[in-house]
Amino acid sequence: MEFNRLLQIRRIFAQPAALELPRGRDIVGRWPDAEVVLVDNHWNIPELHGDETNVPRWSRIKTEALVLGVKKALTVKPNGRSADFIAPSTANGCAMACAYCYVPRHKGYSNPVTVFANIDQIAGSLERHAARQGMKLEPNQCDPDLWVYDIGENSDCSVDALISDNVEDLVGLFRGLPNAKLSFATKYVNPAMLGWDHGGSTRVRFSLMPAALAKSVDVRTSPVPERLAAINDFVEAGYEVHVNLSPVIITDTWLSDWEELLRQLDDVLTPAAKDQLAAEVIFLTHNEGLHEVNLGWHPQAEQVLWRPDLQESKVSSNGFSNVRYRSGTKGRYVRQLTDLIAEIAPYCRIRYAF
């Protein structure tokens, strides 16, 4: 039923080159009643991108539209924080609608899923890149033994797996690589993934935040209690499972809300899940352009996301003018939360916090 709620595809905007590929034909075949609209560019589609009149239809467009393209840039980017490398995307955009998501900053006023049909080229570029790295000789916080590739920088792979076999294909690829593993963060529980043959070379990071806040800003995602329970299921299925405690949003009750969530985590997790647990802690970064868009479709979220009294402007490494919690107080927030984790879930290794 989740599939029907998130994806009721009525139109597929497709590049002709994508329709010529097996993966493209397979995706179109999953929605035989959808209208196929030919487009020259998977990025610049006026009906979907850059039109202010689409703002009130934000979630409807995500539900009903799918874009099918061919990815040209197959660059593997160094990272060093969440992963050693960022893989070329097999998709961008999302059927979910988290109010703080950074992808709409790049993509205009609507952000449906774009799936790339040239999966063989993407997989080949990753296989060659991993081969050039050789074995990982020095441990780092990404992983002590293997090179880690994040495959979900611009989408949610658990939802992407509802649309095509791209993600499962990459899981199969990394299963056979002796020196690498893949990783992605998700806010969606996809039980079908429990049956995949991953060979222990996939790290799933379930994103968590206090449940009451998630109901407001994590729009169309799996409920937080469902994500918590899924950690045990995925560990039992042999996956490495970490948590992303993100974004941490400062409210009047934020610390007590996180205490409640951490105690829920401690109560729910099995000993096996606790033994392998690690966390990334990421405080909110927001953007003025996204703030303006959100005011058009979800103004309630902006009451907690847009806090000029607590935030300061900062230009990101990508050149975007963002707002983050003021450096003078953010360090204190980070210490408060990491101290709380150490008290309630001391088994949870904090990979990084910022």
GROMACS .gro file of C-alpha atoms in nm:
model
  354
    1MET     CA    1   0.000   0.000   0.000
    2GLU     CA    2   0.296   0.231   0.059
    3PHE     CA    3   0.383   0.185  -0.308
    4ASN     CA    4   0.040   0.313  -0.412
    5ARG     CA    5   0.057   0.605  -0.172
    6LEU     CA    6   0.397   0.727  -0.285
    7LEU     CA    7   0.391   0.641  -0.654
    8GLN     CA    8   0.078   0.669  -0.864
    9ILE     CA    9   0.261   0.742  -1.186
   10ARG     CA   10   0.049   0.900  -1.458
   11ARG     CA   11   0.317   1.056  -1.678
   12ILE     CA   12   0.671   0.948  -1.752
   13PHE     CA   13   0.889   1.224  -1.896
   14ALA     CA   14   1.154   1.033  -2.088
   15GLN     CA   15   1.460   1.107  -2.294
   16PRO     CA   16   1.446   0.896  -2.612
   17ALA     CA   17   1.792   0.755  -2.536
   18ALA     CA   18   1.663   0.622  -2.203
   19LEU     CA   19   1.377   0.440  -2.374
   20GLU     CA   20   1.628   0.258  -2.593
   21LEU     CA   21   1.797   0.097  -2.292
   22PRO     CA   22   1.670  -0.222  -2.123
   23ARG     CA   23   1.630  -0.051  -1.786
   24GLY     CA   24   1.428   0.230  -1.941
   25ARG     CA   25   1.193  -0.014  -2.113
   26ASP     CA   26   1.156  -0.209  -1.789
   27ILE     CA   27   1.057   0.102  -1.592
   28VAL     CA   28   0.798   0.209  -1.851
   29GLY     CA   29   0.659  -0.144  -1.841
   30ARG     CA   30   0.588  -0.112  -1.469
   31TRP     CA   31   0.333   0.163  -1.540
   32PRO     CA   32   0.171   0.053  -1.866
   33ASP     CA   33  -0.113   0.304  -1.832
   34ALA     CA   34   0.114   0.605  -1.785
   35GLU     CA   35   0.150   0.861  -2.062
   36VAL     CA   36   0.507   0.876  -2.195
   37VAL     CA   37   0.614   1.233  -2.276
   38LEU     CA   38   0.937   1.268  -2.475
   39VAL     CA   39   1.178   1.535  -2.348
   40ASP     CA   40   1.518   1.653  -2.470
   41ASN     CA   41   1.664   1.702  -2.123
   42HIS     CA   42   1.588   1.515  -1.802
   43TRP     CA   43   1.678   1.823  -1.600
   44ASN     CA   44   1.505   2.120  -1.759
   45ILE     CA   45   1.138   2.023  -1.796
   46PRO     CA   46   0.933   2.344  -1.768
   47GLU     CA   47   0.620   2.156  -1.663
   48LEU     CA   48   0.804   2.025  -1.356
   49HIS     CA   49   1.099   2.255  -1.283
   50GLY     CA   50   1.124   2.622  -1.215
   51ASP     CA   51   0.754   2.706  -1.226
   52GLU     CA   52   0.628   2.883  -0.916
   53THR     CA   53   0.270   2.773  -0.987
   54ASN     CA   54   0.381   2.418  -0.907
   55VAL     CA   55   0.452   2.494  -0.541
   56PRO     CA   56   0.100   2.411  -0.411
   57ARG     CA   57   0.114   2.085  -0.614
   58TRP     CA   58   0.450   1.984  -0.463
   59SER     CA   59   0.344   1.641  -0.331
   60ARG     CA   60   0.104   1.565  -0.613
   61ILE     CA   61   0.378   1.607  -0.873
   62LYS     CA   62   0.603   1.376  -0.672
   63THR     CA   63   0.328   1.114  -0.671
   64GLU     CA   64   0.223   1.130  -1.035
   65ALA     CA   65   0.536   1.222  -1.235
   66LEU     CA   66   0.846   1.019  -1.309
   67VAL     CA   67   1.143   1.129  -1.516
   68LEU     CA   68   1.356   0.884  -1.710
   69GLY     CA   69   1.698   0.996  -1.828
   70VAL     CA   70   2.054   0.907  -1.916
   71LYS     CA   71   2.325   1.031  -1.682
   72LYS     CA   72   2.621   1.183  -1.862
   73ALA     CA   73   2.853   1.276  -1.572
   74LEU     CA   74   2.988   0.955  -1.417
   75THR     CA   75   3.232   1.124  -1.181
   76VAL     CA   76   3.314   0.960  -0.848
   77LYS     CA   77   3.368   1.239  -0.595
   78PRO     CA   78   3.584   1.218  -0.282
   79ASN     CA   79   3.397   1.275   0.044
   80GLY     CA   80   3.570   1.157   0.361
   81ARG     CA   81   3.284   1.227   0.597
   82SER     CA   82   2.988   0.993   0.552
   83ALA     CA   83   3.175   0.785   0.295
   84ASP     CA   84   3.514   0.779   0.126
   85PHE     CA   85   3.348   0.853  -0.210
   86ILE     CA   86   3.018   0.972  -0.354
   87ALA     CA   87   2.906   0.752  -0.642
   88PRO     CA   88   2.740   0.882  -0.957
   89SER     CA   89   2.368   0.896  -0.886
   90THR     CA   90   2.140   0.629  -1.028
   91ALA     CA   91   1.851   0.865  -0.947
   92ASN     CA   92   1.781   1.210  -0.812
   93GLY     CA   93   1.475   1.356  -0.651
   94CYS     CA   94   1.237   1.172  -0.423
   95ALA     CA   95   0.875   1.065  -0.387
   96MET     CA   96   0.893   1.173  -0.023
   97ALA     CA   97   0.887   1.542   0.068
   98CYS     CA   98   1.105   1.627   0.367
   99ALA     CA   99   1.072   2.000   0.420
  100TYR     CA  100   1.447   2.054   0.474
  101CYS     CA  101   1.570   1.849   0.175
  102TYR     CA  102   1.857   2.013  -0.011
  103VAL     CA  103   1.789   1.855  -0.353
  104PRO     CA  104   1.507   2.099  -0.447
  105ARG     CA  105   1.762   2.379  -0.417
  106HIS     CA  106   1.917   2.243  -0.734
  107LYS     CA  107   1.606   2.131  -0.913
  108GLY     CA  108   1.348   2.409  -0.898
  109TYR     CA  109   0.999   2.411  -0.758
  110SER     CA  110   0.923   2.042  -0.793
  111ASN     CA  111   1.134   1.741  -0.724
  112PRO     CA  112   0.992   1.413  -0.859
  113VAL     CA  113   1.217   1.111  -0.901
  114THR     CA  114   1.446   1.106  -1.201
  115VAL     CA  115   1.579   0.755  -1.270
  116PHE     CA  116   1.883   0.699  -1.490
  117ALA     CA  117   1.852   0.409  -1.730
  118ASN     CA  118   2.224   0.370  -1.810
  119ILE     CA  119   2.287   0.162  -1.500
  120ASP     CA  120   2.550  -0.051  -1.677
  121GLN     CA  121   2.765   0.256  -1.743
  122ILE     CA  122   2.725   0.378  -1.385
  123ALA     CA  123   2.815   0.037  -1.243
  124GLY     CA  124   3.112   0.007  -1.476
  125SER     CA  125   3.251   0.343  -1.366
  126LEU     CA  126   3.224   0.237  -1.000
  127GLU     CA  127   3.387  -0.100  -1.059
  128ARG     CA  128   3.681   0.062  -1.238
  129HIS     CA  129   3.717   0.329  -0.970
  130ALA     CA  130   3.722   0.072  -0.691
  131ALA     CA  131   3.981  -0.135  -0.878
  132ARG     CA  132   4.209   0.168  -0.902
  133GLN     CA  133   4.194   0.223  -0.525
  134GLY     CA  134   4.345  -0.112  -0.434
  135MET     CA  135   4.301  -0.234  -0.079
  136LYS     CA  136   4.238   0.014   0.203
  137LEU     CA  137   4.560   0.011   0.400
  138GLU     CA  138   4.477   0.263   0.672
  139PRO     CA  139   4.151   0.269   0.869
  140ASN     CA  140   3.947   0.588   0.889
  141GLN     CA  141   3.614   0.688   1.038
  142CYS     CA  142   3.430   0.588   0.718
  143ASP     CA  143   3.535   0.224   0.766
  144PRO     CA  144   3.841   0.047   0.906
  145ASP     CA  145   3.882  -0.201   0.621
  146LEU     CA  146   3.687  -0.113   0.306
  147TRP     CA  147   3.639   0.187   0.079
  148VAL     CA  148   3.285   0.318   0.132
  149TYR     CA  149   3.080   0.454  -0.160
  150ASP     CA  150   2.761   0.650  -0.088
  151ILE     CA  151   2.514   0.571  -0.367
  152GLY     CA  152   2.223   0.785  -0.241
  153GLU     CA  153   2.344   1.143  -0.222
  154ASN     CA  154   2.055   1.284  -0.427
  155SER     CA  155   1.772   1.037  -0.365
  156ASP     CA  156   1.641   0.778  -0.121
  157CYS     CA  157   1.755   0.437  -0.243
  158SER     CA  158   1.484   0.246  -0.056
  159VAL     CA  159   1.221   0.433  -0.257
  160ASP     CA  160   1.427   0.411  -0.576
  161ALA     CA  161   1.413   0.033  -0.535
  162LEU     CA  162   1.034   0.051  -0.580
  163ILE     CA  163   1.085   0.202  -0.925
  164SER     CA  164   1.369   0.001  -1.077
  165ASP     CA  165   1.638  -0.259  -1.008
  166ASN     CA  166   1.917   0.001  -1.016
  167VAL     CA  167   1.987  -0.013  -0.643
  168GLU     CA  168   1.975  -0.392  -0.625
  169ASP     CA  169   2.214  -0.407  -0.921
  170LEU     CA  170   2.467  -0.194  -0.731
  171VAL     CA  171   2.422  -0.406  -0.419
  172GLY     CA  172   2.510  -0.706  -0.634
  173LEU     CA  173   2.810  -0.527  -0.781
  174PHE     CA  174   2.959  -0.441  -0.442
  175ARG     CA  175   2.895  -0.792  -0.318
  176GLY     CA  176   3.168  -0.897  -0.559
  177LEU     CA  177   3.418  -0.617  -0.486
  178PRO     CA  178   3.686  -0.729  -0.238
  179ASN     CA  179   3.784  -0.380  -0.125
  180ALA     CA  180   3.460  -0.177  -0.109
  181LYS     CA  181   3.111  -0.150   0.034
  182LEU     CA  182   2.820   0.075  -0.052
  183SER     CA  183   2.618   0.292   0.181
  184PHE     CA  184   2.302   0.500   0.173
  185ALA     CA  185   2.076   0.682   0.417
  186THR     CA  186   1.702   0.625   0.411
  187LYS     CA  187   1.378   0.737   0.571
  188TYR     CA  188   1.172   0.462   0.408
  189VAL     CA  189   1.139   0.098   0.514
  190ASN     CA  190   1.136  -0.129   0.209
  191PRO     CA  191   1.090  -0.490   0.331
  192ALA     CA  192   1.177  -0.631  -0.013
  193MET     CA  193   1.540  -0.538   0.054
  194LEU     CA  194   1.556  -0.794   0.335
  195GLY     CA  195   1.568  -1.069   0.074
  196TRP     CA  196   1.849  -0.921  -0.135
  197ASP     CA  197   2.180  -1.106  -0.170
  198HIS     CA  198   2.412  -0.832  -0.041
  199GLY     CA  199   2.699  -1.040   0.095
  200GLY     CA  200   2.745  -0.804   0.391
  201SER     CA  201   2.878  -0.530   0.163
  202THR     CA  202   2.592  -0.284   0.214
  203ARG     CA  203   2.558  -0.032   0.497
  204VAL     CA  204   2.205   0.103   0.548
  205ARG     CA  205   2.175   0.420   0.755
  206PHE     CA  206   1.827   0.480   0.895
  207SER     CA  207   1.764   0.850   0.953
  208LEU     CA  208   1.598   0.926   1.286
  209MET     CA  209   1.454   1.228   1.463
  210PRO     CA  210   1.196   1.273   1.739
  211ALA     CA  211   0.869   1.127   1.613
  212ALA     CA  212   0.646   1.428   1.681
  213LEU     CA  213   0.879   1.657   1.487
  214ALA     CA  214   0.911   1.403   1.205
  215LYS     CA  215   0.534   1.409   1.155
  216SER     CA  216   0.568   1.776   1.064
  217VAL     CA  217   0.888   1.789   0.858
  218ASP     CA  218   0.950   1.429   0.737
  219VAL     CA  219   0.657   1.438   0.498
  220ARG     CA  220   0.548   1.109   0.332
  221THR     CA  221   0.823   0.906   0.501
  222SER     CA  222   0.799   0.585   0.705
  223PRO     CA  223   0.704   0.666   1.067
  224VAL     CA  224   0.998   0.683   1.307
  225PRO     CA  225   0.883   0.379   1.514
  226GLU     CA  226   0.877   0.177   1.191
  227ARG     CA  227   1.234   0.285   1.109
  228LEU     CA  228   1.347   0.194   1.461
  229ALA     CA  229   1.200  -0.155   1.434
  230ALA     CA  230   1.351  -0.204   1.090
  231ILE     CA  231   1.704  -0.171   1.229
  232ASN     CA  232   1.671  -0.512   1.396
  233ASP     CA  233   1.522  -0.670   1.084
  234PHE     CA  234   1.803  -0.545   0.861
  235VAL     CA  235   2.074  -0.650   1.107
  236GLU     CA  236   1.917  -0.995   1.124
  237ALA     CA  237   1.924  -1.004   0.742
  238GLY     CA  238   2.300  -0.948   0.755
  239TYR     CA  239   2.321  -0.580   0.669
  240GLU     CA  240   2.546  -0.338   0.850
  241VAL     CA  241   2.304  -0.083   0.995
  242HIS     CA  242   2.395   0.261   1.125
  243VAL     CA  243   2.174   0.556   1.218
  244ASN     CA  244   2.175   0.912   1.097
  245LEU     CA  245   2.057   1.135   1.379
  246SER     CA  246   1.955   1.410   1.146
  247PRO     CA  247   1.868   1.674   1.099
  248VAL     CA  248   1.889   1.789   1.458
  249ILE     CA  249   1.647   2.080   1.477
  250ILE     CA  250   1.661   2.315   1.774
  251THR     CA  251   1.327   2.374   1.945
  252ASP     CA  252   1.231   2.469   2.300
  253THR     CA  253   1.213   2.100   2.391
  254TRP     CA  254   1.475   1.957   2.154
  255LEU     CA  255   1.703   1.796   2.412
  256SER     CA  256   1.423   1.623   2.605
  257ASP     CA  257   1.273   1.509   2.273
  258TRP     CA  258   1.603   1.352   2.171
  259GLU     CA  259   1.636   1.191   2.513
  260GLU     CA  260   1.299   1.024   2.459
  261LEU     CA  261   1.404   0.903   2.113
  262LEU     CA  262   1.736   0.765   2.237
  263ARG     CA  263   1.561   0.575   2.515
  264GLN     CA  264   1.322   0.430   2.256
  265LEU     CA  265   1.623   0.327   2.047
  266ASP     CA  266   1.783   0.160   2.347
  267ASP     CA  267   1.462  -0.024   2.433
  268VAL     CA  268   1.395  -0.147   2.079
  269LEU     CA  269   1.736  -0.263   1.958
  270THR     CA  270   1.849  -0.622   1.995
  271PRO     CA  271   2.196  -0.695   2.138
  272ALA     CA  272   2.316  -0.779   1.787
  273ALA     CA  273   2.197  -0.443   1.654
  274LYS     CA  274   2.362  -0.257   1.941
  275ASP     CA  275   2.694  -0.438   1.895
  276GLN     CA  276   2.743  -0.298   1.544
  277LEU     CA  277   2.573   0.041   1.580
  278ALA     CA  278   2.732   0.370   1.483
  279ALA     CA  279   2.584   0.713   1.421
  280GLU     CA  280   2.626   1.026   1.215
  281VAL     CA  281   2.495   1.337   1.392
  282ILE     CA  282   2.403   1.622   1.160
  283PHE     CA  283   2.247   1.951   1.266
  284LEU     CA  284   2.007   2.133   1.038
  285THR     CA  285   2.128   2.339   0.745
  286HIS     CA  286   1.854   2.540   0.574
  287ASN     CA  287   1.838   2.766   0.270
  288GLU     CA  288   1.657   3.092   0.201
  289GLY     CA  289   1.534   2.980  -0.140
  290LEU     CA  290   1.390   2.660   0.003
  291HIS     CA  291   1.237   2.861   0.287
  292GLU     CA  292   1.046   3.070   0.033
  293VAL     CA  293   0.927   2.760  -0.152
  294ASN     CA  294   0.814   2.593   0.170
  295LEU     CA  295   0.606   2.894   0.263
  296GLY     CA  296   0.398   2.812  -0.044
  297TRP     CA  297   0.317   2.451   0.044
  298HIS     CA  298   0.410   2.378   0.407
  299PRO     CA  299   0.447   2.700   0.609
  300GLN     CA  300   0.404   2.517   0.941
  301ALA     CA  301   0.740   2.346   0.893
  302GLU     CA  302   0.914   2.681   0.859
  303GLN     CA  303   0.821   2.771   1.216
  304VAL     CA  304   1.092   2.531   1.334
  305LEU     CA  305   1.323   2.529   1.029
  306TRP     CA  306   1.360   2.903   0.978
  307ARG     CA  307   1.492   3.055   1.301
  308PRO     CA  308   1.680   3.380   1.233
  309ASP     CA  309   1.714   3.424   1.607
  310LEU     CA  310   1.931   3.109   1.622
  311GLN     CA  311   2.088   3.092   1.275
  312GLU     CA  312   2.357   3.264   1.072
  313SER     CA  313   2.435   3.269   0.700
  314LYS     CA  314   2.714   3.063   0.557
  315VAL     CA  315   2.818   2.987   0.200
  316SER     CA  316   2.848   2.613   0.145
  317SER     CA  317   3.121   2.430  -0.047
  318ASN     CA  318   2.875   2.413  -0.338
  319GLY     CA  319   2.837   2.791  -0.341
  320PHE     CA  320   2.488   2.801  -0.189
  321SER     CA  321   2.397   3.063   0.068
  322ASN     CA  322   2.267   2.857   0.359
  323VAL     CA  323   2.172   2.923   0.718
  324ARG     CA  324   2.309   2.716   1.006
  325TYR     CA  325   2.296   2.744   1.380
  326ARG     CA  326   2.535   3.010   1.505
  327SER     CA  327   2.885   2.881   1.558
  328GLY     CA  328   2.900   3.028   1.907
  329THR     CA  329   2.611   2.811   2.027
  330LYS     CA  330   2.617   2.516   1.786
  331GLY     CA  331   2.920   2.366   1.956
  332ARG     CA  332   2.727   2.361   2.281
  333TYR     CA  333   2.431   2.191   2.113
  334VAL     CA  334   2.661   1.925   1.967
  335ARG     CA  335   2.818   1.855   2.307
  336GLN     CA  336   2.478   1.832   2.475
  337LEU     CA  337   2.353   1.574   2.229
  338THR     CA  338   2.671   1.367   2.212
  339ASP     CA  339   2.683   1.360   2.592
  340LEU     CA  340   2.324   1.236   2.592
  341ILE     CA  341   2.410   0.960   2.346
  342ALA     CA  342   2.704   0.854   2.563
  343GLU     CA  343   2.476   0.837   2.866
  344ILE     CA  344   2.182   0.649   2.712
  345ALA     CA  345   2.342   0.449   2.430
  346PRO     CA  346   2.713   0.421   2.515
  347TYR     CA  347   2.750   0.133   2.266
  348CYS     CA  348   2.665   0.370   1.980
  349ARG     CA  349   2.989   0.492   1.827
  350ILE     CA  350   2.961   0.847   1.693
  351ARG     CA  351   3.134   0.853   1.357
  352TYR     CA  352   3.110   1.230   1.333
  353ALA     CA  353   2.894   1.515   1.461
  354PHE     CA  354   2.857   1.862   1.316
   0.00000   0.00000   0.00000
